[in-house]
Tab-separated table of N, CA and C in Angstrom:
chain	number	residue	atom	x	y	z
A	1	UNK	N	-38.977	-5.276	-10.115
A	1	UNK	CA	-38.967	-4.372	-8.985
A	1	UNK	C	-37.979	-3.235	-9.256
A	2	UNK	N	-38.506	-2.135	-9.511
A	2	UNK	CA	-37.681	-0.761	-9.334
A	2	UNK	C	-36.661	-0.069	-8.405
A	3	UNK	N	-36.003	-0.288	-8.286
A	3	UNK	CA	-35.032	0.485	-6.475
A	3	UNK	C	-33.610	1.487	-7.420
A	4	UNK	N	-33.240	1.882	-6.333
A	4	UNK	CA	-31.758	2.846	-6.766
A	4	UNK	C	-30.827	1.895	-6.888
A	5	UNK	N	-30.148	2.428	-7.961
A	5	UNK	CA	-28.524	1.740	-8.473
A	5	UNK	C	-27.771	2.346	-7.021
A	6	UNK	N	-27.000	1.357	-6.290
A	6	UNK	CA	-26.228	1.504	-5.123
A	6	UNK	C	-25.199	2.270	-5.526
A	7	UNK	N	-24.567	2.340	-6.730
A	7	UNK	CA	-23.781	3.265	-7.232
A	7	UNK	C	-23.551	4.707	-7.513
A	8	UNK	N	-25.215	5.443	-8.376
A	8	UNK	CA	-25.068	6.305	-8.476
A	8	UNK	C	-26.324	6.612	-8.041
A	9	UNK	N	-27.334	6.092	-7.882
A	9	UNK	CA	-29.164	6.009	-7.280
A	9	UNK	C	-29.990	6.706	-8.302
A	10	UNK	N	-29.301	6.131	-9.955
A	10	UNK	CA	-30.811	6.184	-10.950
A	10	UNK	C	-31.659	5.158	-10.443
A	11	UNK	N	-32.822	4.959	-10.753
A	11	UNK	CA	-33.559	4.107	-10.884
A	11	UNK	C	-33.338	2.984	-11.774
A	12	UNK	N	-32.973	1.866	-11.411
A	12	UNK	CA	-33.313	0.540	-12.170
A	12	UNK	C	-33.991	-0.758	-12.020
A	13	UNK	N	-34.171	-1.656	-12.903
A	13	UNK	CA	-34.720	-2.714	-12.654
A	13	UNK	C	-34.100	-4.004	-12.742
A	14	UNK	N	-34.012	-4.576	-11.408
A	14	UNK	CA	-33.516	-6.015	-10.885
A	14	UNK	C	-32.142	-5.125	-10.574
A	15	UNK	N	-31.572	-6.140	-9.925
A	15	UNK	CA	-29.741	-6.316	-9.715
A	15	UNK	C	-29.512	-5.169	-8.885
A	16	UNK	N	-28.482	-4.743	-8.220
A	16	UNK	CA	-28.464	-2.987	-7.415
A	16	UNK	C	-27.424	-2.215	-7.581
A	17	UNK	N	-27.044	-2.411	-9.011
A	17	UNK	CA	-26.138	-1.693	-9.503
A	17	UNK	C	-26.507	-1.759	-11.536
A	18	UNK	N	-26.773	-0.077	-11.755
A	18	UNK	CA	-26.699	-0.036	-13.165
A	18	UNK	C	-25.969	-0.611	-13.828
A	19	UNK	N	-25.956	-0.666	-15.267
A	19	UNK	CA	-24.070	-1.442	-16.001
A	19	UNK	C	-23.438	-0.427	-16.385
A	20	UNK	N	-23.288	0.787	-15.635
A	20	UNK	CA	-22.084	1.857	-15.949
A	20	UNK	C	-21.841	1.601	-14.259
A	21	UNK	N	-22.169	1.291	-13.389
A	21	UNK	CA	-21.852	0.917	-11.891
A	21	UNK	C	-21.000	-0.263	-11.644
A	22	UNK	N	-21.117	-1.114	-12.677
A	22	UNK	CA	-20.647	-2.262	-12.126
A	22	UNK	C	-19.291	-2.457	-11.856
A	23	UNK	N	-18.686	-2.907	-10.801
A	23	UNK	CA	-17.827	-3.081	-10.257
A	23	UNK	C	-16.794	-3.849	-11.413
A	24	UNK	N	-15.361	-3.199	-11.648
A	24	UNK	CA	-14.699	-4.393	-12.617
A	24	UNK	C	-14.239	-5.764	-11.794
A	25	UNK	N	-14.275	-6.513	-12.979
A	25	UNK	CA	-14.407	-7.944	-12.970
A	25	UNK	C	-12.998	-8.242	-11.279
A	26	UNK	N	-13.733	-9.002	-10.254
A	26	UNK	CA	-13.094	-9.276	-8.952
A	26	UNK	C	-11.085	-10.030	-9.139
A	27	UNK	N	-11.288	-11.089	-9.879
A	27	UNK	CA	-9.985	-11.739	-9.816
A	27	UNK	C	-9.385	-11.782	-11.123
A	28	UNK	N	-8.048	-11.265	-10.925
A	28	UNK	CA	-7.082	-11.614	-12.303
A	28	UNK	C	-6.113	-12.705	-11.607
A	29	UNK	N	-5.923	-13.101	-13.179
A	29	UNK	CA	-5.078	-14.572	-12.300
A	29	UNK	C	-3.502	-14.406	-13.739
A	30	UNK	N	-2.731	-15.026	-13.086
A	30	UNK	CA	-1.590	-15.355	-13.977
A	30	UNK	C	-1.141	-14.013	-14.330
A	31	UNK	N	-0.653	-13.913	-15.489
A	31	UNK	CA	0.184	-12.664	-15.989
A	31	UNK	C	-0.262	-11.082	-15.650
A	32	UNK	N	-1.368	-11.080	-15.781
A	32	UNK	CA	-2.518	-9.654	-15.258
A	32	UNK	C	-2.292	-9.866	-14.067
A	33	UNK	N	-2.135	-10.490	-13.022
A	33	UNK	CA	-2.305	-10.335	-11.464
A	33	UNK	C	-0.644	-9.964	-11.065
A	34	UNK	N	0.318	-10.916	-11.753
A	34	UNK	CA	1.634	-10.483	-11.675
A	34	UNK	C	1.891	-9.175	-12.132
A	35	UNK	N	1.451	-8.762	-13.169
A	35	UNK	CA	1.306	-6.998	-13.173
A	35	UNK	C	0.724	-6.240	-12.249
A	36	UNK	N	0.129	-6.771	-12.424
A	36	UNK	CA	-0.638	-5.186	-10.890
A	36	UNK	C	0.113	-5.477	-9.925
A	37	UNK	N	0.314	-6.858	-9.074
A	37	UNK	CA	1.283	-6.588	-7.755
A	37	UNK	C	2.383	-5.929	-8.046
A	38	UNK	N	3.495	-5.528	-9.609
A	38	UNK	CA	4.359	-5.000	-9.787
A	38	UNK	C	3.890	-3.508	-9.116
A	39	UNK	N	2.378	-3.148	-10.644
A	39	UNK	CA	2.695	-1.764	-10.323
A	39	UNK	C	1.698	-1.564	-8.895
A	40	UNK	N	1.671	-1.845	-8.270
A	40	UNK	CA	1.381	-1.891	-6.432
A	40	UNK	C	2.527	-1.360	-5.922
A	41	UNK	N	3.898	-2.657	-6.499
A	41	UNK	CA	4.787	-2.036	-5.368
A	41	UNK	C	5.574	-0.744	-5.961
A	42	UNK	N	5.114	-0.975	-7.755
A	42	UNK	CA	6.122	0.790	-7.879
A	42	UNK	C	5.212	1.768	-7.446
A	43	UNK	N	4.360	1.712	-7.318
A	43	UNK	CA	3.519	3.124	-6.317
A	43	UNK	C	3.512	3.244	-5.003
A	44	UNK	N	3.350	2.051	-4.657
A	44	UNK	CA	3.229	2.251	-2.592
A	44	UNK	C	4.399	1.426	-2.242
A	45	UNK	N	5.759	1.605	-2.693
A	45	UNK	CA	6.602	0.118	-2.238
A	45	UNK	C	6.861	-0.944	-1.607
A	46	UNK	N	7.849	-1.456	-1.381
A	46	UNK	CA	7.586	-2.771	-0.445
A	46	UNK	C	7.910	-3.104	0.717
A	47	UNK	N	7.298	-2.015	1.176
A	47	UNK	CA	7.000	-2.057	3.294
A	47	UNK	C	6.002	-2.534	3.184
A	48	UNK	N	5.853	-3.481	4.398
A	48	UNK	CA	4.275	-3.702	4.597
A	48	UNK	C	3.661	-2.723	4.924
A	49	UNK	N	2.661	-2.239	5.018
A	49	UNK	CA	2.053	-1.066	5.567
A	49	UNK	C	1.527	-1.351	6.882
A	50	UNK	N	1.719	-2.827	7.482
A	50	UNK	CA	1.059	-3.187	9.134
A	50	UNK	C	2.132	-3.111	9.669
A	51	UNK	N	3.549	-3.227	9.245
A	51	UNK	CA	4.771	-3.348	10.170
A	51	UNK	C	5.994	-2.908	10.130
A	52	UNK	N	6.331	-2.664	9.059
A	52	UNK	CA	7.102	-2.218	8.511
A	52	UNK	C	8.577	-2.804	7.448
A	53	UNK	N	8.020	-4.506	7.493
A	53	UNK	CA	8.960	-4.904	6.999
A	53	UNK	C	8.820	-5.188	5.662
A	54	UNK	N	9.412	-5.417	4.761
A	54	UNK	CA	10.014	-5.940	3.778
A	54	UNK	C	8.906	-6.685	3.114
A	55	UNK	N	7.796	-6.275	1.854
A	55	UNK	CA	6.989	-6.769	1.507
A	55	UNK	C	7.128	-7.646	0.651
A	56	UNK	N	6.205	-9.322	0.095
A	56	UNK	CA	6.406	-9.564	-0.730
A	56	UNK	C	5.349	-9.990	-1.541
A	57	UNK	N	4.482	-9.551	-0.826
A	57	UNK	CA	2.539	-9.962	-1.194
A	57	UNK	C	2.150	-8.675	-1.257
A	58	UNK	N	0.879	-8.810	-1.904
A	58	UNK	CA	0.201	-7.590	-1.396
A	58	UNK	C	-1.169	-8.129	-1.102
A	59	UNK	N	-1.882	-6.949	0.090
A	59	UNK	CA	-3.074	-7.397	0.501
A	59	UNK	C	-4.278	-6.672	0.009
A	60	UNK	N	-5.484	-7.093	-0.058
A	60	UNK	CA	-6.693	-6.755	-0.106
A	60	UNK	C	-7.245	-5.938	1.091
A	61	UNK	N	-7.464	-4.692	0.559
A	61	UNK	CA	-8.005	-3.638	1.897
A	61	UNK	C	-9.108	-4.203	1.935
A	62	UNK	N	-10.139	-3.848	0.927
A	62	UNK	CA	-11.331	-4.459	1.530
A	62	UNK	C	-11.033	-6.332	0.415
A	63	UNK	N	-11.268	-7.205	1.327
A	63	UNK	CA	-11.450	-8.777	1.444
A	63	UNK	C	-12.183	-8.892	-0.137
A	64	UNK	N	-11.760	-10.003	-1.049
A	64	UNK	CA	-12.732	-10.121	-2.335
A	64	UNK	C	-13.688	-10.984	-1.872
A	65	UNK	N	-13.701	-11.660	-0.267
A	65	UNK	CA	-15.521	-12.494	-0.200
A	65	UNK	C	-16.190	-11.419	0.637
A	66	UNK	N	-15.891	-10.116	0.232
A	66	UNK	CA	-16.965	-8.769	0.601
A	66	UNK	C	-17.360	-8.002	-0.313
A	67	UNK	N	-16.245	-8.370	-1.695
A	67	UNK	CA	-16.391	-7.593	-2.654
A	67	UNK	C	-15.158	-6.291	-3.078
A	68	UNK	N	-14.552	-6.949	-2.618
A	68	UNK	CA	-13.261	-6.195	-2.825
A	68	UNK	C	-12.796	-7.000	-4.241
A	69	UNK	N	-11.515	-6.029	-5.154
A	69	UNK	CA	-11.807	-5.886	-6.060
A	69	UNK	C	-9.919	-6.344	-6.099
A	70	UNK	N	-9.546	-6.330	-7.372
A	70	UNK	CA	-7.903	-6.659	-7.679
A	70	UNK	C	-7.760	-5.167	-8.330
A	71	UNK	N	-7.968	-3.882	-8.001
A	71	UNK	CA	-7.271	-2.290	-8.618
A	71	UNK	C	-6.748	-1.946	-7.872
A	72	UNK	N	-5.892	-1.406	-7.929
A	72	UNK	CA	-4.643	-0.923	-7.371
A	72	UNK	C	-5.164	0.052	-5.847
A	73	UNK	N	-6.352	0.972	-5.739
A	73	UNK	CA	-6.632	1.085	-4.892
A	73	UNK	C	-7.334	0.525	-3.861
A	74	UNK	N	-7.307	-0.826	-4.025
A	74	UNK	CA	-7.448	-1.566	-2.611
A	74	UNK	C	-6.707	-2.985	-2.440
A	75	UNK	N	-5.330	-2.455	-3.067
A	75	UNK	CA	-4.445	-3.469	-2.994
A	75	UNK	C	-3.130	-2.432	-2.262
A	76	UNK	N	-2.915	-3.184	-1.050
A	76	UNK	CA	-1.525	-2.433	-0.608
A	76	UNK	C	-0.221	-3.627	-0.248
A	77	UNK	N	0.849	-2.829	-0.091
A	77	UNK	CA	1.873	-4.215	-0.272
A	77	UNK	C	2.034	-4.469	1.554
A	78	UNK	N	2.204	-5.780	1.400
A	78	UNK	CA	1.864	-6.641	3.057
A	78	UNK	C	3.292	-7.653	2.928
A	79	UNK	N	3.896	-8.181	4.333
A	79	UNK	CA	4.964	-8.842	4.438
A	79	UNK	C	3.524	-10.347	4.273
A	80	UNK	N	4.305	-11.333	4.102
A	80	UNK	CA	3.745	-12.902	3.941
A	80	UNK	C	2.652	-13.055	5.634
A	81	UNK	N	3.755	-12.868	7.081
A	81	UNK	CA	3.291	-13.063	8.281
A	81	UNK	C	1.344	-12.045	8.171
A	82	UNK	N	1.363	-10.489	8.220
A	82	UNK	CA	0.597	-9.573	7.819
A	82	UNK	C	-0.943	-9.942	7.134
A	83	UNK	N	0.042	-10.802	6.038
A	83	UNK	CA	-0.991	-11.337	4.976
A	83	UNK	C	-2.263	-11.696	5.464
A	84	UNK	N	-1.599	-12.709	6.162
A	84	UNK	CA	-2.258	-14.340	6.349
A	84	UNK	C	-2.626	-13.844	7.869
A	85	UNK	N	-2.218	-13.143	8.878
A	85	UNK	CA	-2.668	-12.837	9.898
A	85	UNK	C	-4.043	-12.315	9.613
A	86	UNK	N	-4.100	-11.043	8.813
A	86	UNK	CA	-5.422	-10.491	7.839
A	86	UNK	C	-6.680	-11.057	7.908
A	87	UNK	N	-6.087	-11.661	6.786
A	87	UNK	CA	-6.948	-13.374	6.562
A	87	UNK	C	-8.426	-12.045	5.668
A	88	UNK	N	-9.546	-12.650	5.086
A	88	UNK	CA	-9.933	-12.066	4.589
A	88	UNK	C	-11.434	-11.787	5.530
């Protein structure tokens, strides 16, 4: 079945995203995930962005069981309470 890549809307077949569309890989775990929350907080620091206190997590703007992703632009830094209030 033929339909538009949701990405850029060539035409392809099966799946709804071309493989220059595809989303990078959802979860890093261990040493790669401890990096990015670093450089998270050296770019947006460590306020939560819901309250203002003292961050030590960071959260998922958009949720990864929607398809949200671990890159730096949809990761912002969140206090622990924030987090988990969130929820995904």
């Amino acid at each position: 079945m033929t339909r538009e890549c949701l990405g850029c809307g060539r035409l392809i077949e099966g799946g709804s995203r071309c493989s220059s569309c595809q989303p990078p890989p959802r979860r890093l775990r261990g040493r790669p995930w401890r990096r990015m929350r670093e450089r998270v907080f050296a770019a947006k620091g460590r306020t939560c962005v819901y309250c203002g206190e003292p961050a030590g997590e960071v959260d998922h703007v958009v949720p990864v069981k929607v398809g949200g992703v671990d890159t730096i632009d949809n990761l912002m830094p969140a206090c622990r309470s924030c987090n988990r209030h969130k929820g995904g």
